[in-house]
PDB file of C-alpha atoms and ligand atoms in Angstrom:
ATOM      1  CA  UNK A   1      17.751 -23.839  -3.527  1.00  0.00           C
ATOM      2  CA  UNK A   2      13.643 -24.092  -3.822  1.00  0.00           C
ATOM      3  CA  UNK A   3      12.101 -25.557   0.096  1.00  0.00           C
ATOM      4  CA  UNK A   4       9.750 -28.262   0.207  1.00  0.00           C
ATOM      5  CA  UNK A   5       6.473 -25.878   2.016  1.00  0.00           C
ATOM      6  CA  UNK A   6       6.070 -27.163   5.294  1.00  0.00           C
ATOM      7  CA  UNK A   7       2.274 -27.305   6.934  1.00  0.00           C
ATOM      8  CA  UNK A   8       3.630 -24.770   9.362  1.00  0.00           C
ATOM      9  CA  UNK A   9       4.960 -22.381   6.770  1.00  0.00           C
ATOM     10  CA  UNK A  10       1.620 -22.492   5.311  1.00  0.00           C
ATOM     11  CA  UNK A  11      -0.405 -21.527   8.386  1.00  0.00           C
ATOM     12  CA  UNK A  12       1.743 -18.681   8.596  1.00  0.00           C
ATOM     13  CA  UNK A  13       1.454 -17.350   4.496  1.00  0.00           C
ATOM     14  CA  UNK A  14      -2.312 -17.792   5.569  1.00  0.00           C
ATOM     15  CA  UNK A  15      -1.723 -15.480   8.943  1.00  0.00           C
ATOM     16  CA  UNK A  16       0.625 -13.473   6.567  1.00  0.00           C
ATOM     17  CA  UNK A  17      -1.651 -12.934   3.975  1.00  0.00           C
ATOM     18  CA  UNK A  18      -4.668 -11.600   5.862  1.00  0.00           C
ATOM     19  CA  UNK A  19      -2.676  -9.223   8.348  1.00  0.00           C
ATOM     20  CA  UNK A  20      -0.826  -7.480   5.380  1.00  0.00           C
ATOM     21  CA  UNK A  21      -2.829  -7.625   2.338  1.00  0.00           C
ATOM     22  CA  UNK A  22      -0.194  -8.952  -0.075  1.00  0.00           C
ATOM     23  CA  UNK A  23      -1.349 -11.414  -2.255  1.00  0.00           C
ATOM     24  CA  UNK A  24       1.576 -12.263  -4.654  1.00  0.00           C
ATOM     25  CA  UNK A  25       1.734 -15.802  -5.504  1.00  0.00           C
ATOM     26  CA  UNK A  26       5.526 -15.750  -5.160  1.00  0.00           C
ATOM     27  CA  UNK A  27       5.972 -13.907  -1.566  1.00  0.00           C
ATOM     28  CA  UNK A  28       3.441 -16.163  -0.131  1.00  0.00           C
ATOM     29  CA  UNK A  29       4.850 -19.652  -1.825  1.00  0.00           C
ATOM     30  CA  UNK A  30       8.264 -18.526   0.426  1.00  0.00           C
ATOM     31  CA  UNK A  31       6.818 -17.811   3.455  1.00  0.00           C
ATOM     32  CA  UNK A  32       4.929 -21.869   3.279  1.00  0.00           C
ATOM     33  CA  UNK A  33       9.419 -22.784   1.973  1.00  0.00           C
ATOM     34  CA  UNK A  34      11.033 -21.470   4.791  1.00  0.00           C
ATOM     35  CA  UNK A  35      10.542 -22.785   8.557  1.00  0.00           C
ATOM     36  CA  UNK A  36      10.778 -19.439  10.264  1.00  0.00           C
ATOM     37  CA  UNK A  37      11.468 -21.896  13.755  1.00  0.00           C
ATOM     38  CA  UNK A  38      15.237 -22.509  12.831  1.00  0.00           C
ATOM     39  CA  UNK A  39      15.914 -18.983  12.772  1.00  0.00           C
ATOM     40  CA  UNK A  40      14.463 -18.291  16.297  1.00  0.00           C
ATOM     41  CA  UNK A  41      16.236 -19.827  19.398  1.00  0.00           C
ATOM     42  CA  UNK A  42      15.506 -22.656  20.601  1.00  0.00           C
ATOM     43  CA  UNK A  43      12.989 -21.275  23.562  1.00  0.00           C
ATOM     44  CA  UNK A  44      11.137 -19.461  20.856  1.00  0.00           C
ATOM     45  CA  UNK A  45      10.642 -21.925  18.458  1.00  0.00           C
ATOM     46  CA  UNK A  46       6.977 -23.038  19.147  1.00  0.00           C
ATOM     47  CA  UNK A  47       5.808 -19.348  18.601  1.00  0.00           C
ATOM     48  CA  UNK A  48       7.017 -19.560  14.837  1.00  0.00           C
ATOM     49  CA  UNK A  49       3.638 -18.833  13.234  1.00  0.00           C
ATOM     50  CA  UNK A  50       3.256 -15.877  15.272  1.00  0.00           C
ATOM     51  CA  UNK A  51       2.866 -12.386  12.993  1.00  0.00           C
ATOM     52  CA  UNK A  52       4.757 -11.058  15.500  1.00  0.00           C
ATOM     53  CA  UNK A  53       8.748  -9.779  16.134  1.00  0.00           C
ATOM     54  CA  UNK A  54      11.214 -11.947  18.131  1.00  0.00           C
ATOM     55  CA  UNK A  55      13.940 -11.769  19.932  1.00  0.00           C
ATOM     56  CA  UNK A  56      17.468 -13.149  18.390  1.00  0.00           C
ATOM     57  CA  UNK A  57      19.529 -12.245  20.856  1.00  0.00           C
ATOM     58  CA  UNK A  58      22.160  -9.493  21.621  1.00  0.00           C
ATOM     59  CA  UNK A  59      19.269  -6.583  21.587  1.00  0.00           C
ATOM     60  CA  UNK A  60      18.460  -7.725  17.623  1.00  0.00           C
ATOM     61  CA  UNK A  61      14.558  -9.160  16.566  1.00  0.00           C
ATOM     62  CA  UNK A  62      13.602 -11.376  14.036  1.00  0.00           C
ATOM     63  CA  UNK A  63      11.262  -8.875  11.696  1.00  0.00           C
ATOM     64  CA  UNK A  64       7.395  -9.503  12.169  1.00  0.00           C
ATOM     65  CA  UNK A  65       6.163 -11.697   9.167  1.00  0.00           C
ATOM     66  CA  UNK A  66       4.060  -9.168   7.551  1.00  0.00           C
ATOM     67  CA  UNK A  67       5.896  -6.342   7.910  1.00  0.00           C
ATOM     68  CA  UNK A  68       8.767  -8.644   5.832  1.00  0.00           C
ATOM     69  CA  UNK A  69       5.875  -9.486   3.822  1.00  0.00           C
ATOM     70  CA  UNK A  70       4.965  -5.560   3.209  1.00  0.00           C
ATOM     71  CA  UNK A  71       8.306  -5.142   2.418  1.00  0.00           C
ATOM     72  CA  UNK A  72       9.057  -7.875   0.398  1.00  0.00           C
ATOM     73  CA  UNK A  73       5.956  -6.445  -1.882  1.00  0.00           C
ATOM     74  CA  UNK A  74       7.923  -2.840  -2.698  1.00  0.00           C
ATOM     75  CA  UNK A  75      11.257  -4.129  -3.330  1.00  0.00           C
ATOM     76  CA  UNK A  76       9.038  -6.738  -6.361  1.00  0.00           C
ATOM     77  CA  UNK A  77      11.775  -8.913  -6.663  1.00  0.00           C
ATOM     78  CA  UNK A  78      12.357 -10.888 -10.138  1.00  0.00           C
ATOM     79  CA  UNK A  79      14.217 -14.263 -10.326  1.00  0.00           C
ATOM     80  CA  UNK A  80      16.839 -12.670 -12.317  1.00  0.00           C
ATOM     81  CA  UNK A  81      17.664 -10.048  -9.793  1.00  0.00           C
ATOM     82  CA  UNK A  82      20.860  -9.792  -7.628  1.00  0.00           C
ATOM     83  CA  UNK A  83      19.300  -8.062  -4.046  1.00  0.00           C
ATOM     84  CA  UNK A  84      21.233  -7.998  -0.754  1.00  0.00           C
ATOM     85  CA  UNK A  85      19.784  -7.151   3.004  1.00  0.00           C
ATOM     86  CA  UNK A  86      21.379  -5.054   4.882  1.00  0.00           C
ATOM     87  CA  UNK A  87      20.813  -5.753   8.926  1.00  0.00           C
ATOM     88  CA  UNK A  88      20.414 -10.005   8.128  1.00  0.00           C
ATOM     89  CA  UNK A  89      20.571 -10.740  11.714  1.00  0.00           C
ATOM     90  CA  UNK A  90      18.954 -14.159  11.976  1.00  0.00           C
ATOM     91  CA  UNK A  91      19.187 -15.109   7.467  1.00  0.00           C
ATOM     92  CA  UNK A  92      15.100 -15.455   7.717  1.00  0.00           C
ATOM     93  CA  UNK A  93      14.724 -13.168   5.063  1.00  0.00           C
ATOM     94  CA  UNK A  94      17.346 -13.503   3.233  1.00  0.00           C
ATOM     95  CA  UNK A  95      16.281 -17.608   2.876  1.00  0.00           C
ATOM     96  CA  UNK A  96      12.183 -15.932   1.987  1.00  0.00           C
ATOM     97  CA  UNK A  97      14.933 -14.000  -0.923  1.00  0.00           C
ATOM     98  CA  UNK A  98      16.391 -16.765  -1.916  1.00  0.00           C
ATOM     99  CA  UNK A  99      12.996 -18.696  -3.126  1.00  0.00           C
ATOM    100  CA  UNK A 100      12.482 -15.261  -5.033  1.00  0.00           C
ATOM    101  CA  UNK A 101      15.615 -13.769  -6.408  1.00  0.00           C
ATOM    102  CA  UNK A 102      18.840 -15.235  -8.316  1.00  0.00           C
ATOM    103  CA  UNK A 103      21.635 -14.465  -6.251  1.00  0.00           C
ATOM    104  CA  UNK A 104      20.984 -13.071  -2.615  1.00  0.00           C
ATOM    105  CA  UNK A 105      23.932 -10.983  -0.427  1.00  0.00           C
ATOM    106  CA  UNK A 106      23.135 -10.393   3.262  1.00  0.00           C
ATOM    107  CA  UNK A 107      25.658  -8.181   5.596  1.00  0.00           C
ATOM    108  CA  UNK A 108      25.272  -8.271   9.395  1.00  0.00           C
ATOM    109  CA  UNK A 109      27.258  -5.932  11.556  1.00  0.00           C
ATOM    110  CA  UNK A 110      27.325  -8.641  14.957  1.00  0.00           C
ATOM    111  CA  UNK A 111      29.807 -11.560  14.254  1.00  0.00           C
ATOM    112  CA  UNK A 112      27.768 -13.731  16.239  1.00  0.00           C
ATOM    113  CA  UNK A 113      24.357 -13.211  14.127  1.00  0.00           C
ATOM    114  CA  UNK A 114      25.980 -13.593  10.793  1.00  0.00           C
ATOM    115  CA  UNK A 115      27.866 -16.799  12.238  1.00  0.00           C
ATOM    116  CA  UNK A 116      24.687 -17.964  13.054  1.00  0.00           C
ATOM    117  CA  UNK A 117      22.922 -17.219   9.808  1.00  0.00           C
ATOM    118  CA  UNK A 118      25.184 -18.630   8.146  1.00  0.00           C
ATOM    119  CA  UNK A 119      24.587 -22.051   9.938  1.00  0.00           C
ATOM    120  CA  UNK A 120      20.721 -21.639   9.950  1.00  0.00           C
ATOM    121  CA  UNK A 121      20.937 -21.440   6.287  1.00  0.00           C
ATOM    122  CA  UNK A 122      23.320 -24.072   5.948  1.00  0.00           C
ATOM    123  CA  UNK A 123      21.704 -27.358   7.748  1.00  0.00           C
ATOM    124  CA  UNK A 124      18.288 -25.904   5.603  1.00  0.00           C
ATOM    125  CA  UNK A 125      20.447 -26.286   2.347  1.00  0.00           C
ATOM    126  CA  UNK A 126      19.927 -23.088   1.048  1.00  0.00           C
ATOM    127  CA  UNK A 127      23.504 -22.023  -0.044  1.00  0.00           C
ATOM    128  CA  UNK A 128      23.518 -20.485  -2.704  1.00  0.00           C
ATOM    129  CA  UNK A 129      23.742 -17.743  -0.735  1.00  0.00           C
ATOM    130  CA  UNK A 130      25.816 -14.878   1.007  1.00  0.00           C
ATOM    131  CA  UNK A 131      26.199 -13.481   4.610  1.00  0.00           C
ATOM    132  CA  UNK A 132      29.207 -11.723   5.229  1.00  0.00           C
ATOM    133  CA  UNK A 133      29.934  -9.991   8.389  1.00  0.00           C
ATOM    134  CA  UNK A 134      30.339  -5.896   8.509  1.00  0.00           C
ATOM    135  CA  UNK A 135      29.001  -2.926   8.319  1.00  0.00           C
ATOM    136  CA  UNK A 136      26.184  -2.860   5.319  1.00  0.00           C
ATOM    137  CA  UNK A 137      26.343   1.099   5.534  1.00  0.00           C
ATOM    138  CA  UNK A 138      28.844   0.732   3.216  1.00  0.00           C
ATOM    139  CA  UNK A 139      26.630  -1.401   0.750  1.00  0.00           C
ATOM    140  CA  UNK A 140      28.735  -4.926   0.698  1.00  0.00           C
ATOM    141  CA  UNK A 141      30.886  -2.918  -2.563  1.00  0.00           C
ATOM    142  CA  UNK A 142      32.322  -6.381  -3.388  1.00  0.00           C
ATOM    143  CA  UNK A 143      28.951  -7.418  -5.122  1.00  0.00           C
ATOM    144  CA  UNK A 144      27.490  -3.954  -6.238  1.00  0.00           C
ATOM    145  CA  UNK A 145      25.523  -3.165  -7.533  1.00  0.00           C
ATOM    146  CA  UNK A 146      21.949  -4.684  -7.165  1.00  0.00           C
ATOM    147  CA  UNK A 147      18.896  -4.487  -8.900  1.00  0.00           C
ATOM    148  CA  UNK A 148      17.688  -4.645  -5.001  1.00  0.00           C
ATOM    149  CA  UNK A 149      18.391  -3.607  -1.211  1.00  0.00           C
ATOM    150  CA  UNK A 150      16.130  -4.338   1.171  1.00  0.00           C
ATOM    151  CA  UNK A 151      17.417  -2.722   4.633  1.00  0.00           C
ATOM    152  CA  UNK A 152      15.991  -4.189   7.804  1.00  0.00           C
ATOM    153  CA  UNK A 153      17.133  -1.039  10.339  1.00  0.00           C
ATOM    154  CA  UNK A 154      15.681   1.812  10.602  1.00  0.00           C
ATOM    155  CA  UNK A 155      17.597   5.232  10.758  1.00  0.00           C
ATOM    156  CA  UNK A 156      16.990   9.009   9.779  1.00  0.00           C
ATOM    157  CA  UNK A 157      18.256   8.673   6.119  1.00  0.00           C
ATOM    158  CA  UNK A 158      18.965   6.137   3.278  1.00  0.00           C
ATOM    159  CA  UNK A 159      22.947   6.448   3.293  1.00  0.00           C
ATOM    160  CA  UNK A 160      24.505   7.243   0.410  1.00  0.00           C
ATOM    161  CA  UNK A 161      26.837   4.496  -0.665  1.00  0.00           C
ATOM    162  CA  UNK A 162      23.802   2.326  -0.487  1.00  0.00           C
ATOM    163  CA  UNK A 163      21.733   4.598  -3.465  1.00  0.00           C
ATOM    164  CA  UNK A 164      25.268   4.422  -5.621  1.00  0.00           C
ATOM    165  CA  UNK A 165      25.013   0.502  -4.710  1.00  0.00           C
ATOM    166  CA  UNK A 166      21.686   0.513  -6.920  1.00  0.00           C
ATOM    167  CA  UNK A 167      21.828  -0.962 -10.765  1.00  0.00           C
ATOM    168  CA  UNK A 168      20.125   1.067 -13.214  1.00  0.00           C
ATOM    169  CA  UNK A 169      16.079   0.440 -12.600  1.00  0.00           C
ATOM    170  CA  UNK A 170      17.064  -0.662  -9.322  1.00  0.00           C
ATOM    171  CA  UNK A 171      14.815  -0.350  -5.931  1.00  0.00           C
ATOM    172  CA  UNK A 172      15.418  -0.431  -2.091  1.00  0.00           C
ATOM    173  CA  UNK A 173      13.191  -0.426  -0.006  1.00  0.00           C
ATOM    174  CA  UNK A 174      14.369   0.519   4.185  1.00  0.00           C
ATOM    175  CA  UNK A 175      12.365   2.443   7.235  1.00  0.00           C
ATOM    176  CA  UNK A 176      13.337   5.866   7.636  1.00  0.00           C
ATOM    177  CA  UNK A 177      12.055   8.028  10.522  1.00  0.00           C
ATOM    178  CA  UNK A 178      13.402   8.142  14.369  1.00  0.00           C
ATOM    179  CA  UNK A 179      14.316   5.238  16.707  1.00  0.00           C
ATOM    180  CA  UNK A 180      10.755   5.040  17.345  1.00  0.00           C
ATOM    181  CA  UNK A 181       8.793   5.332  14.789  1.00  0.00           C
ATOM    182  CA  UNK A 182       9.179   5.297  10.814  1.00  0.00           C
ATOM    183  CA  UNK A 183       7.967   5.244   7.520  1.00  0.00           C
ATOM    184  CA  UNK A 184       8.850   1.970   5.117  1.00  0.00           C
ATOM    185  CA  UNK A 185      10.807   4.352   2.012  1.00  0.00           C
ATOM    186  CA  UNK A 186      10.633   2.749  -1.751  1.00  0.00           C
ATOM    187  CA  UNK A 187      13.609   4.766  -3.498  1.00  0.00           C
ATOM    188  CA  UNK A 188      13.500   4.040  -7.289  1.00  0.00           C
ATOM    189  CA  UNK A 189      16.625   4.312  -9.330  1.00  0.00           C
ATOM    190  CA  UNK A 190      15.131   5.239 -13.378  1.00  0.00           C
ATOM    191  CA  UNK A 191      18.020   4.307 -16.321  1.00  0.00           C
ATOM    192  CA  UNK A 192      18.671   8.698 -16.252  1.00  0.00           C
ATOM    193  CA  UNK A 193      19.929   7.909 -12.465  1.00  0.00           C
ATOM    194  CA  UNK A 194      17.120   9.464 -11.200  1.00  0.00           C
ATOM    195  CA  UNK A 195      15.853   9.014  -7.406  1.00  0.00           C
ATOM    196  CA  UNK A 196      11.689   8.827  -7.253  1.00  0.00           C
ATOM    197  CA  UNK A 197      10.674   8.323  -3.880  1.00  0.00           C
ATOM    198  CA  UNK A 198       7.334   6.972  -2.442  1.00  0.00           C
ATOM    199  CA  UNK A 199       6.182   6.724   1.021  1.00  0.00           C
ATOM    200  CA  UNK A 200       5.130   3.885   2.865  1.00  0.00           C
ATOM    201  CA  UNK A 201       2.986   2.480   5.661  1.00  0.00           C
ATOM    202  CA  UNK A 202       3.986   2.945   8.979  1.00  0.00           C
ATOM    203  CA  UNK A 203       6.812   0.829  10.961  1.00  0.00           C
ATOM    204  CA  UNK A 204       9.632   0.355  14.349  1.00  0.00           C
ATOM    205  CA  UNK A 205      12.615  -1.501  13.224  1.00  0.00           C
ATOM    206  CA  UNK A 206      15.651  -1.567  15.406  1.00  0.00           C
ATOM    207  CA  UNK A 207      18.443   1.526  14.027  1.00  0.00           C
ATOM    208  CA  UNK A 208      20.819   0.663  11.442  1.00  0.00           C
ATOM    209  CA  UNK A 209      23.578   1.444  12.883  1.00  0.00           C
ATOM    210  CA  UNK A 210      26.624   3.292  11.682  1.00  0.00           C
ATOM    211  CA  UNK A 211      29.855   1.406  12.402  1.00  0.00           C
ATOM    212  CA  UNK A 212      31.543   4.091  10.435  1.00  0.00           C
ATOM    213  CA  UNK A 213      31.794   7.465  11.548  1.00  0.00           C
ATOM    214  CA  UNK A 214      32.820   7.553  15.011  1.00  0.00           C
ATOM    215  CA  UNK A 215      30.625   9.443  17.376  1.00  0.00           C
ATOM    216  CA  UNK A 216      30.861  13.381  18.109  1.00  0.00           C
ATOM    217  CA  UNK A 217      33.323  14.411  20.687  1.00  0.00           C
ATOM    218  CA  UNK A 218      32.421  15.212  23.831  1.00  0.00           C
ATOM    219  CA  UNK A 219      33.172  19.284  24.425  1.00  0.00           C
TER     220      UNK A 219
HETATM  221  N1  LIG B 301      15.334  -9.715   8.578  1.00  0.00           N
HETATM  222  C1  LIG B 301      16.119  -9.437   9.659  1.00  0.00           C
HETATM  223  C2  LIG B 301      16.018  -8.517  11.016  1.00  0.00           C
HETATM  224  C3  LIG B 301      17.101  -8.576  11.942  1.00  0.00           C
HETATM  225  S1  LIG B 301      17.132  -6.795  12.776  1.00  0.00           S
HETATM  226  C4  LIG B 301      15.783 -10.733  10.361  1.00  0.00           C
HETATM  227  O1  LIG B 301      14.753 -11.626  10.371  1.00  0.00           O
HETATM  228  O2  LIG B 301      16.717 -11.588  11.207  1.00  0.00           O
HETATM  229  C5  LIG B 301      18.106  -5.637  12.036  1.00  0.00           C
HETATM  230  C6  LIG B 301      19.131  -6.059  11.700  1.00  0.00           C
HETATM  231  O3  LIG B 301      19.909  -4.857  11.609  1.00  0.00           O
HETATM  232  C7  LIG B 301      20.491  -6.882  13.189  1.00  0.00           C
HETATM  233  O4  LIG B 301      20.671  -7.923  13.156  1.00  0.00           O
HETATM  234  C8  LIG B 301      21.496  -5.824  13.337  1.00  0.00           C
HETATM  235  O5  LIG B 301      22.858  -6.204  14.533  1.00  0.00           O
HETATM  236  C9  LIG B 301      21.919  -5.198  11.474  1.00  0.00           C
HETATM  237  N2  LIG B 301      22.595  -3.899  11.948  1.00  0.00           N
HETATM  238  C10 LIG B 301      21.894  -2.665  12.514  1.00  0.00           C
HETATM  239  N3  LIG B 301      23.082  -1.572  11.977  1.00  0.00           N
HETATM  240  C11 LIG B 301      23.857  -2.659  10.794  1.00  0.00           C
HETATM  241  C12 LIG B 301      24.598  -1.973   9.846  1.00  0.00           C
HETATM  242  N4  LIG B 301      25.216  -0.825   9.820  1.00  0.00           N
HETATM  243  N5  LIG B 301      24.979  -3.280   9.080  1.00  0.00           N
HETATM  244  C13 LIG B 301      25.059  -3.928   9.634  1.00  0.00           C
HETATM  245  N6  LIG B 301      23.523  -4.919   9.913  1.00  0.00           N
HETATM  246  C14 LIG B 301      23.139  -3.745  11.292  1.00  0.00           C
END
């Protein structure tokens, strides 16, 4: 559902445009339409218009708006697309995606964050987004394939299961690298199934935790 722009959202959209150089009107309109404060803990709501990552509890963060703009720009979503966000945290990016794409799915490993995201989205009237608790490295297979996959947490490599969940002509954007420094990588699957990779901006995201791989046993 399309949300109405707010003065605070408009201000953040202008800040994001200056900081990221992203000029796509659909992306900037989404920032103007989604009230970021609603996705923040009460004590941080007064900082909603800052172009900063902020804590959302359980050691996780709501991403920096200008970085989200770069990710959305790399993702190149169209109104007909089915999109998955892996690591949807507060649900803020899902709300932005709901203003741009047709079908939006989010997966989050912390049940408490998934529950809160669902609650925030429904209070805003964003009822057409599905939030599921679970390990997003498995690619939420029930709704695959996806035209677009956005991974909002970093890892040394893109999980194969996520690449397998991409539709023909699909595109995945993910921070790839070490825990303290990653590069935003865009991967596109062409109509012959070949994958094409492109490197983008430097970034630092919380780690993508692989719950399905047991930790190595001590010797
Ligand atoms: N876009 C979110 C970013 C949240 S931070 C926002 O703006 O709020 C990244 C999130 O990825 C965290 O909430 C973390 O719990 C989650 N995460 C990490 N590994 C995951 C996994 N394997 N599956 C699902 N979620 C994961």
